[in-house]
XYZ file of C-alpha atoms in Angstrom:
329
model
C 111.801 95.453 117.185
C 114.387 97.459 115.266
C 115.361 101.120 115.565
C 115.794 103.347 112.536
C 117.872 105.853 114.532
C 119.424 103.828 117.364
C 121.885 106.634 118.217
C 118.935 108.672 119.473
C 118.500 106.180 122.312
C 121.500 107.786 123.991
C 119.071 110.557 124.922
C 117.418 108.137 127.372
C 119.900 109.601 129.838
C 117.517 112.575 129.962
C 115.044 110.543 132.004
C 117.256 110.086 135.117
C 118.572 113.643 134.660
C 115.020 114.920 134.739
C 114.371 112.814 137.856
C 117.422 114.264 139.641
C 116.679 117.834 138.591
C 113.045 117.624 139.644
C 113.946 116.096 143.011
C 116.516 118.832 143.644
C 114.164 121.652 142.697
C 111.328 120.175 144.750
C 113.550 119.943 147.824
C 114.793 123.522 147.637
C 111.742 125.194 146.177
C 110.320 127.963 148.398
C 107.423 126.884 150.561
C 104.041 128.442 150.014
C 102.607 130.455 152.844
C 99.092 130.052 154.165
C 97.238 132.425 156.434
C 95.941 129.665 158.681
C 98.279 126.670 158.299
C 96.857 125.077 161.464
C 93.539 124.661 159.711
C 95.096 122.553 156.939
C 95.528 118.784 157.262
C 99.043 117.488 157.723
C 100.460 116.608 154.263
C 103.848 115.459 155.472
C 102.843 111.825 155.477
C 101.595 111.889 151.895
C 103.648 114.605 150.227
C 106.590 112.247 149.486
C 104.565 109.626 147.679
C 102.848 112.051 145.248
C 106.188 113.645 144.432
C 107.764 110.257 143.742
C 104.789 109.230 141.626
C 104.929 112.473 139.624
C 108.648 112.129 138.917
C 108.238 108.452 137.975
C 105.423 109.137 135.490
C 107.140 112.139 133.886
C 110.509 110.390 133.639
C 108.806 107.418 131.960
C 107.075 109.817 129.543
C 110.413 111.424 128.678
C 111.913 107.974 128.047
C 108.977 107.009 125.779
C 109.275 110.198 123.735
C 113.003 109.594 123.256
C 112.287 106.025 122.126
C 109.671 107.293 119.676
C 112.203 109.729 118.203
C 114.503 106.749 117.583
C 111.798 105.449 115.192
C 111.033 101.935 116.468
C 109.713 99.468 113.883
C 107.891 96.186 114.300
C 107.897 93.266 111.828
C 104.838 93.522 109.584
C 105.504 90.517 107.350
C 108.109 87.787 107.536
C 108.285 85.341 104.671
C 110.739 83.375 102.627
C 111.351 85.397 99.496
C 112.141 83.104 96.604
C 113.321 84.875 93.487
C 111.309 82.859 90.998
C 113.088 84.501 88.098
C 109.912 84.755 85.978
C 108.770 87.885 84.146
C 105.178 87.655 82.937
C 103.106 89.903 80.707
C 99.364 89.303 80.617
C 97.619 90.060 77.325
C 93.882 90.474 77.932
C 91.331 90.672 75.130
C 88.792 93.521 75.497
C 87.098 93.076 72.127
C 83.322 93.041 72.000
C 83.274 89.281 71.470
C 84.468 89.012 75.085
C 81.015 90.290 76.049
C 79.608 86.875 75.186
C 77.715 85.351 78.094
C 78.736 81.712 77.842
C 80.636 82.633 81.050
C 78.954 84.446 83.908
C 78.512 87.334 83.769
C 80.589 87.378 80.563
C 83.927 86.182 79.221
C 85.850 89.284 80.238
C 84.680 89.339 83.854
C 85.402 85.620 84.214
C 88.897 86.141 82.798
C 89.563 89.081 85.118
C 88.576 87.087 88.194
C 90.906 84.248 87.221
C 93.795 86.583 86.347
C 93.523 88.296 89.726
C 93.859 84.939 91.451
C 96.809 84.107 89.200
C 98.620 87.336 90.125
C 97.962 86.767 93.822
C 99.506 83.294 93.586
C 102.807 84.671 92.207
C 104.001 87.307 94.710
C 107.675 87.054 93.711
C 107.302 87.580 89.945
C 107.348 90.751 87.891
C 104.012 90.913 86.124
C 102.723 93.454 83.613
C 99.631 93.700 81.462
C 98.667 94.622 77.908
C 95.011 95.171 77.041
C 93.773 95.019 73.473
C 90.876 94.930 71.057
C 91.376 96.583 67.662
C 94.472 98.212 69.137
C 96.831 97.272 71.968
C 98.125 99.413 74.814
C 100.181 98.906 77.945
C 97.905 98.749 80.963
C 100.721 98.072 83.464
C 104.507 97.765 83.137
C 106.275 94.819 84.739
C 105.927 95.333 88.465
C 106.207 93.672 91.857
C 103.433 95.931 93.156
C 100.725 93.345 92.710
C 98.238 95.310 94.791
C 98.263 98.084 92.198
C 98.138 95.548 89.366
C 95.156 93.836 90.971
C 93.285 97.150 91.061
C 94.093 97.771 87.395
C 92.767 94.350 86.391
C 89.637 94.890 88.470
C 88.934 98.243 86.769
C 89.638 97.027 83.239
C 86.540 97.137 81.045
C 85.457 97.491 77.452
C 85.542 101.302 77.588
C 89.339 101.387 77.770
C 89.740 100.748 74.038
C 87.661 102.460 71.360
C 88.894 100.498 68.346
C 86.756 97.605 67.170
C 88.126 94.186 66.319
C 90.705 91.850 67.831
C 94.385 92.551 67.140
C 96.114 89.581 68.754
C 99.351 90.116 66.819
C 99.668 93.729 67.951
C 99.087 92.692 71.563
C 101.766 89.996 71.389
C 104.320 92.402 69.888
C 103.667 94.993 72.586
C 103.877 92.361 75.341
C 107.099 90.926 73.862
C 108.629 94.418 73.757
C 108.048 94.770 77.502
C 109.653 91.386 78.153
C 112.592 91.690 75.765
C 115.054 93.024 78.356
C 113.234 91.810 81.470
C 115.337 90.099 84.150
C 114.875 86.495 85.174
C 115.418 83.008 83.862
C 112.021 82.811 82.190
C 109.875 85.278 80.245
C 106.280 84.482 79.467
C 103.243 85.974 77.763
C 99.875 84.760 79.023
C 97.391 85.481 76.237
C 93.728 85.410 77.304
C 91.372 85.778 74.349
C 88.532 84.226 72.426
C 91.031 83.889 69.586
C 89.237 85.476 66.648
C 91.913 87.753 65.170
C 90.501 90.071 62.480
C 92.478 93.351 62.549
C 95.923 94.647 63.401
C 99.212 95.634 61.805
C 101.014 92.398 62.729
C 99.818 88.865 62.026
C 99.593 86.723 65.199
C 101.900 84.080 63.713
C 104.540 86.713 62.877
C 104.308 88.143 66.391
C 104.729 84.664 67.842
C 107.851 84.092 65.737
C 109.304 87.373 66.988
C 108.578 86.345 70.585
C 110.265 82.978 70.024
C 113.392 84.734 68.752
C 113.472 86.681 72.028
C 113.176 83.410 73.941
C 109.704 84.331 75.147
C 107.111 81.609 75.533
C 103.407 82.165 74.960
C 100.702 80.406 76.938
C 97.431 80.938 75.078
C 94.122 80.547 76.897
C 91.087 80.334 74.645
C 88.036 81.660 76.520
C 84.738 80.454 75.132
C 82.479 77.443 74.881
C 82.764 74.979 72.009
C 79.353 75.893 70.625
C 80.086 79.618 70.837
C 77.755 82.385 71.963
C 76.063 85.506 70.564
C 77.494 88.932 71.384
C 75.201 91.181 73.460
C 74.650 94.704 72.165
C 72.173 97.342 73.509
C 69.624 94.892 74.786
C 69.946 92.642 71.749
C 72.757 90.889 69.912
C 75.242 91.718 67.163
C 73.773 90.594 63.843
C 74.836 90.201 60.250
C 73.345 92.193 57.408
C 70.748 89.442 56.880
C 69.613 89.740 60.512
C 71.167 86.490 61.795
C 73.104 86.516 65.028
C 76.888 86.448 64.898
C 78.192 83.568 66.990
C 81.659 84.046 68.422
C 83.792 80.920 68.788
C 87.338 80.331 69.950
C 89.842 80.051 67.113
C 91.670 77.098 68.642
C 93.826 76.405 65.599
C 95.292 79.912 65.656
C 95.963 79.902 69.387
C 97.542 76.476 69.242
C 99.893 77.594 66.451
C 100.872 80.687 68.417
C 101.673 78.722 71.566
C 103.441 75.817 69.844
C 105.741 78.086 67.826
C 107.197 79.534 71.055
C 107.456 76.339 73.088
C 104.420 77.285 75.125
C 101.031 75.601 75.434
C 97.430 76.173 74.453
C 94.618 75.750 76.980
C 90.982 75.392 76.047
C 88.873 77.187 78.673
C 85.353 76.205 77.690
C 83.900 77.125 81.101
C 84.897 78.784 84.352
C 86.281 75.582 85.848
C 88.453 74.953 82.774
C 89.642 78.581 82.819
C 90.704 78.306 86.471
C 92.384 74.976 85.774
C 94.332 76.449 82.835
C 95.721 79.281 84.952
C 96.653 76.898 87.747
C 98.522 74.748 85.237
C 100.425 77.759 83.902
C 101.251 78.703 87.478
C 102.607 75.197 88.082
C 104.640 75.079 84.863
C 106.299 78.470 85.214
C 108.430 77.998 88.318
C 112.142 78.736 88.170
C 113.300 79.210 91.769
C 116.697 80.726 92.419
C 118.318 81.682 95.713
C 115.943 82.159 98.626
C 116.253 84.838 101.263
C 114.269 85.757 104.342
C 112.422 88.992 103.632
C 111.012 90.938 106.558
C 109.047 94.129 106.130
C 108.596 96.549 109.011
C 106.096 99.225 109.956
C 106.650 102.166 112.282
C 105.599 101.786 115.938
C 106.598 105.325 117.010
C 102.981 106.421 117.330
C 102.395 103.850 120.073
C 105.267 105.312 122.127
C 103.918 108.837 121.674
C 100.470 107.641 122.712
C 101.841 105.898 125.813
C 103.761 109.064 126.811
C 100.619 111.177 126.374
C 98.549 108.771 128.489
C 101.162 108.735 131.262
C 101.205 112.527 131.395
C 97.411 112.694 131.327
C 97.056 110.165 134.162
C 99.787 111.905 136.191
C 98.147 115.301 135.692
C 94.734 113.999 136.729
C 95.934 112.121 139.823
C 98.148 114.865 141.287
C 95.179 117.212 141.067
C 92.784 114.792 142.744
C 93.720 111.743 144.812
C 97.444 112.536 145.121
C 97.127 116.286 145.534
C 99.734 117.809 147.847
C 98.498 120.701 149.979
C 100.784 123.712 150.384
C 102.638 124.050 153.666
């Protein structure tokens, strides 16, 4: 236990002072008069014990309140904090092709589940997120608050972006901009997409070259089965003008070029198991431990001291009015 205001503990001297003052006042307090004292039972044999009990309980309550005011704190989490020195920006595709159901329930939901596990496995890294379809926007800046990031990933859906298409280049540029001045020995973009770039102001290859110049590596994860899948739309599927279904497939060549040009790697995630394996491999590759330090977080315990003081006073009040009641002389 640690104390936020240890100087306040000096006020514990109030407890024995209260004891002494109460004993003095009890000894010299005027006696109550009773019209027929002979009819009352003799309290002399029990009057000392109730008084001692009352002073003990109240002095302990005073001491507990003083300790609560000193703001005691208990360890809430004690772990070895290793500064991994890695800044990561996730780039998650929200285009309508990610609605394809070759993953269950669809590509996007499968990717979100895996990304949440990835974030949880890297508690010491700064991680941010860019979401994109026909346009790209910053969903989360680089942060160590992974609880908040996890909630953002969980709530991410297709309604966040109105623009149609897949602008991989724009997403990479926005992610690289967040990482440009990020601290750490390693800076990484994890691109999760089905890889069919068809819109955007910046070509994916040009964005990858810009990232490489900033010493940022790109790990590209292509989400989608080899045979591809139709894109659900309002109870049916997206179709061409001739009525045939559009089949969305991973553009592996593009994603491989993007990753290779930055010194990163491409991962083919044809199913959920392959997707999980790809993220585990990225997690294994991107480790750059620096100095380690013991990190202990604390939470306040003052409320327990207040509660204990209240209970002592409540018990004392109940007992001196019942079992330990002192009759007037």
